[in-house]
PDB file of C-alpha atoms in Angstrom:
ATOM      1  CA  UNK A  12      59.934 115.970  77.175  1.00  0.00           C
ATOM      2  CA  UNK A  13      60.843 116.316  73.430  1.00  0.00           C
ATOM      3  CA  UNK A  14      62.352 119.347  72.068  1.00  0.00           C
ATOM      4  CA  UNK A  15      61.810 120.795  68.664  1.00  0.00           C
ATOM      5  CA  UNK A  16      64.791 120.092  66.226  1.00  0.00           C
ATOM      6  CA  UNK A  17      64.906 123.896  65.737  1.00  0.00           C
ATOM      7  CA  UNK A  18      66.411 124.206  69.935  1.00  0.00           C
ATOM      8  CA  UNK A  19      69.593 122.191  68.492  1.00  0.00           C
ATOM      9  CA  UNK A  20      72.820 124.113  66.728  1.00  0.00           C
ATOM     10  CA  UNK A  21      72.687 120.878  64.544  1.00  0.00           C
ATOM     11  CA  UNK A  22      71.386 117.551  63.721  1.00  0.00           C
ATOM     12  CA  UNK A  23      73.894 114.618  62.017  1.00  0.00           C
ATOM     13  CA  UNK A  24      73.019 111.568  60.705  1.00  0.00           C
ATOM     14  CA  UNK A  25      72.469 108.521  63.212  1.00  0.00           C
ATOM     15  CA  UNK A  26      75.001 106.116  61.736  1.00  0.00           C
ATOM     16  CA  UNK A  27      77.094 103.683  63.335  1.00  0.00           C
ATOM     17  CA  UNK A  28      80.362 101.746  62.506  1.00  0.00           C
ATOM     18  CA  UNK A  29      80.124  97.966  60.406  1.00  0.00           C
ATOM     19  CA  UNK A  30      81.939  95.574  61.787  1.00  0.00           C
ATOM     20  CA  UNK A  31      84.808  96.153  58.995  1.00  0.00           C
ATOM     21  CA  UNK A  32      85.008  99.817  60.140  1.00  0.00           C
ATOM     22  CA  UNK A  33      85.385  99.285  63.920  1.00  0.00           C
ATOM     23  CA  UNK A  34      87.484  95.812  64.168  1.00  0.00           C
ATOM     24  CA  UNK A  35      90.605  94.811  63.471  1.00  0.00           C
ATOM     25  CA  UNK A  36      90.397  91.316  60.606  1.00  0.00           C
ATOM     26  CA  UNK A  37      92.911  89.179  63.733  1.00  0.00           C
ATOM     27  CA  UNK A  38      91.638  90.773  66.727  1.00  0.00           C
ATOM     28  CA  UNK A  39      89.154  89.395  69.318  1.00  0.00           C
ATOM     29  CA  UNK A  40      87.681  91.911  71.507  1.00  0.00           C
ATOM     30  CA  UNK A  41      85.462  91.949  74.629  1.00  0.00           C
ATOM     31  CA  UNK A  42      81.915  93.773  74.867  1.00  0.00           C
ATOM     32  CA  UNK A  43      83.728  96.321  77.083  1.00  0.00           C
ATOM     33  CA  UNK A  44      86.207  97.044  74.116  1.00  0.00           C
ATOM     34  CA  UNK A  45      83.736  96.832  71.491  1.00  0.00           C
ATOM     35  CA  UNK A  46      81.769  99.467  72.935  1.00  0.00           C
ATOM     36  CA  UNK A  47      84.775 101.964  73.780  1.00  0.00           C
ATOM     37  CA  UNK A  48      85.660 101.737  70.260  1.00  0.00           C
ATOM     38  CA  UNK A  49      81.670 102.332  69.023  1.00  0.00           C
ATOM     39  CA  UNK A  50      82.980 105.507  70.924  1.00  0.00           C
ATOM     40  CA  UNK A  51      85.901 106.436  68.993  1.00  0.00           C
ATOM     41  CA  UNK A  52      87.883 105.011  72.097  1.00  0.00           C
ATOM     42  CA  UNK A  53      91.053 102.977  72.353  1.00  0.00           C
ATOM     43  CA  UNK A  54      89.547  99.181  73.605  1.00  0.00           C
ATOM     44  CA  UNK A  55      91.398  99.384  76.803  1.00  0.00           C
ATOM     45  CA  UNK A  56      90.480 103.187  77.674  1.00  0.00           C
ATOM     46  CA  UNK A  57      90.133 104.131  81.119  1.00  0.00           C
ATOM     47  CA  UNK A  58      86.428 105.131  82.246  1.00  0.00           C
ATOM     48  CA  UNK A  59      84.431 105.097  85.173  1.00  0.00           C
ATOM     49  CA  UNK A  60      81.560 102.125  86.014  1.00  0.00           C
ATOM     50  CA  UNK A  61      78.483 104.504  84.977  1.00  0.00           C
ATOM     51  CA  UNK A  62      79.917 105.267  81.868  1.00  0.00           C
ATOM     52  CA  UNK A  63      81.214 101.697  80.992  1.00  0.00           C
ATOM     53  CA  UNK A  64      77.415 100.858  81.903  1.00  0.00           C
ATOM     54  CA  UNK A  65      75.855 103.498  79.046  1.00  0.00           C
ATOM     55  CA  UNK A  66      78.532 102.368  76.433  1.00  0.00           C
ATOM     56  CA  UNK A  67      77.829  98.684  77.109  1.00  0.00           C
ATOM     57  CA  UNK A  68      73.874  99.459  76.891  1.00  0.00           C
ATOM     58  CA  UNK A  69      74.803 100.863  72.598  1.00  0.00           C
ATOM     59  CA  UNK A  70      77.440  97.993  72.206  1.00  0.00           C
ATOM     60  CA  UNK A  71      75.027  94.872  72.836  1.00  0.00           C
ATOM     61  CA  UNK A  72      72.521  95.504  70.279  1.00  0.00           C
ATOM     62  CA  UNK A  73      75.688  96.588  67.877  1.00  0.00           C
ATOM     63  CA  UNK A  74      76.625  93.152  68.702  1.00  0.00           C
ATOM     64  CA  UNK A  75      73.717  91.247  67.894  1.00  0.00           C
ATOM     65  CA  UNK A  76      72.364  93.359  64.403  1.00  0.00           C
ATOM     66  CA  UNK A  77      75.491  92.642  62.894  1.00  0.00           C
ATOM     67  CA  UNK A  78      75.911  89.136  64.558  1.00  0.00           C
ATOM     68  CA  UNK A  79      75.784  87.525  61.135  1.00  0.00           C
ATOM     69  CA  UNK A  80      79.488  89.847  60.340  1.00  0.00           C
ATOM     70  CA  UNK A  81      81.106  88.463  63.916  1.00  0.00           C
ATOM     71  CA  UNK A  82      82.491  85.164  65.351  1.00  0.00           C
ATOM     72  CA  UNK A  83      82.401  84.658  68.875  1.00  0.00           C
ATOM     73  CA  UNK A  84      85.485  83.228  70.688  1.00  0.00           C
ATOM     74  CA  UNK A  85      85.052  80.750  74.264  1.00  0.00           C
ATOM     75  CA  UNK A  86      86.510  82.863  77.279  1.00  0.00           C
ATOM     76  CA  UNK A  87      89.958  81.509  78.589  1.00  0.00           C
ATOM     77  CA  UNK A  88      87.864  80.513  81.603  1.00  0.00           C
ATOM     78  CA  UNK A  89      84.444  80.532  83.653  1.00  0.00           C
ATOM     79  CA  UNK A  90      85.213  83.772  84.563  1.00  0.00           C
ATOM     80  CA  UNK A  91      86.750  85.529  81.594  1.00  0.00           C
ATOM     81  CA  UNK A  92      84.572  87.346  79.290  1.00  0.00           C
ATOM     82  CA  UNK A  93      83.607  86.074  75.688  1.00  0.00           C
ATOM     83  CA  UNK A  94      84.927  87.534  72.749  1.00  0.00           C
ATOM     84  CA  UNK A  95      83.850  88.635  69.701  1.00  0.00           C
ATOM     85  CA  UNK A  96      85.855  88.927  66.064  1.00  0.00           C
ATOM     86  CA  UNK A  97      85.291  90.180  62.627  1.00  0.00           C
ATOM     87  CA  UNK A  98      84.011  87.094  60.276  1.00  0.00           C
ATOM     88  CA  UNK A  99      86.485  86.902  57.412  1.00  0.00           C
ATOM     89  CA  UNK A 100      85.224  83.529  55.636  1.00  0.00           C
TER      90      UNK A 100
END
């Protein structure tokens, strides 16, 4: 049910991290990273399933609106994750 914006102590700007913010220039990083950092997070934070779930849900599209800023890296193997890096060219 919506809510007035009166009912809230405050409303902030809905603005989120560029690539250049959030990554490091000669890291790769997994989704699962990438989304604990959209989070002000350390990439290899510990949290539980649901929550990895919700951040995951806000990193994807992160991932692909800025996909022309990233590089994506082959996993080590079939069953590694991909990664994804800032594009410095």
């Amino acid at each position: 049910m919506p809510r007035p914006k009166d009912a809230f102590d405050g409303v902030y700007p809905c603005e989120f991290y560029t690539p250049e913010e959030l990554l490091e220039p000669e890291q790769m990083y997994t989704i699962q990273e990438i989304a604990r950092l959209l989070q002000g997070l350390d990439p290899d934070a510990d949290v539980d399933e649901g929550t990895e779930a919700v951040l995951v849900d806000w990193a994807v599209p992160w991932v692909m609106i800025n996909a022309d800023d990233l590089v994506i890296g082959e996993p080590p193997t079939d069953d590694d994750p991909g990664y994804y890096g800032l594009r410095t060219d």
